[in-house]
Short mmCIF file of C-alpha atoms in Angstrom, two decimals:
data_model
loop_
_atom_site.label_atom_id
_atom_site.label_comp_id
_atom_site.label_asym_id
_atom_site.label_seq_id
_atom_site.Cartn_x
_atom_site.Cartn_y
_atom_site.Cartn_z
CA UNK A 4 -4.07 14.71 -16.85
CA UNK A 5 -1.27 11.97 -16.19
CA UNK A 6 -1.83 11.19 -11.93
CA UNK A 7 0.75 9.42 -11.57
CA UNK A 8 2.88 13.06 -12.63
CA UNK A 9 3.11 15.00 -9.00
CA UNK A 10 3.89 19.20 -9.24
CA UNK A 11 5.04 21.48 -6.28
CA UNK A 12 7.19 24.21 -7.30
CA UNK A 13 9.68 24.92 -3.66
CA UNK A 14 7.71 22.44 -1.02
CA UNK A 15 11.85 22.70 -0.35
CA UNK A 16 15.09 24.51 -0.60
CA UNK A 17 17.21 21.86 -2.74
CA UNK A 18 19.90 22.33 -0.71
CA UNK A 19 17.85 21.70 2.28
CA UNK A 20 17.21 18.16 0.64
CA UNK A 21 19.65 15.80 2.56
CA UNK A 22 20.65 13.14 -0.24
CA UNK A 23 22.14 10.22 2.40
CA UNK A 24 18.58 10.20 3.29
CA UNK A 25 16.93 10.01 -0.34
CA UNK A 26 18.72 7.08 -1.33
CA UNK A 27 17.63 5.66 2.42
CA UNK A 28 14.15 6.68 2.33
CA UNK A 29 14.40 5.34 -1.51
CA UNK A 30 15.74 1.82 -0.29
CA UNK A 31 13.23 1.36 1.76
CA UNK A 32 10.42 2.01 -0.58
CA UNK A 33 12.12 0.07 -3.18
CA UNK A 34 11.73 -3.34 -0.28
CA UNK A 35 8.95 -2.89 0.96
CA UNK A 36 7.18 -2.53 -3.16
CA UNK A 37 8.87 -5.90 -3.03
CA UNK A 38 7.34 -7.92 -0.21
CA UNK A 39 4.14 -6.56 -0.68
CA UNK A 40 1.52 -8.69 -1.39
CA UNK A 41 1.29 -7.82 -5.71
CA UNK A 42 -1.52 -4.78 -6.11
CA UNK A 43 -2.02 -4.20 -3.22
CA UNK A 44 -2.42 -0.89 -1.49
CA UNK A 45 -0.18 -1.43 0.79
CA UNK A 46 2.48 -2.49 -2.94
CA UNK A 47 0.44 1.21 -4.71
CA UNK A 48 2.53 3.01 -1.87
CA UNK A 49 5.37 1.39 -1.81
CA UNK A 50 5.01 3.43 -4.95
CA UNK A 51 4.26 6.29 -5.17
CA UNK A 52 7.46 6.29 -1.88
CA UNK A 53 9.64 5.31 -5.10
CA UNK A 54 8.68 7.17 -7.17
CA UNK A 55 8.11 10.98 -5.92
CA UNK A 56 12.86 9.45 -3.78
CA UNK A 57 13.43 9.00 -7.33
CA UNK A 58 11.64 12.54 -7.99
CA UNK A 59 14.35 14.39 -4.56
CA UNK A 60 16.82 12.77 -6.34
CA UNK A 61 16.86 14.04 -9.92
CA UNK A 62 16.50 16.84 -8.18
CA UNK A 63 19.64 16.86 -6.26
CA UNK A 64 21.22 14.88 -9.78
CA UNK A 65 21.46 11.93 -7.29
CA UNK A 66 19.96 8.43 -9.78
CA UNK A 67 17.82 6.11 -8.61
CA UNK A 68 17.21 3.16 -9.68
#
């Protein structure tokens, strides 16, 4: 089992996802990741936030990097 993959079919309708909110949340998480101490809980939480927003972005056609 791969623990980095999260699957939650239809947690929210894709039409209800705001692309600008996803982008903003991803950018905030990316900034938090960069400013957190390497290996810290804060960095891990920011990485999770980045991955969640990246997956939501992908689902609605955004490419976040």
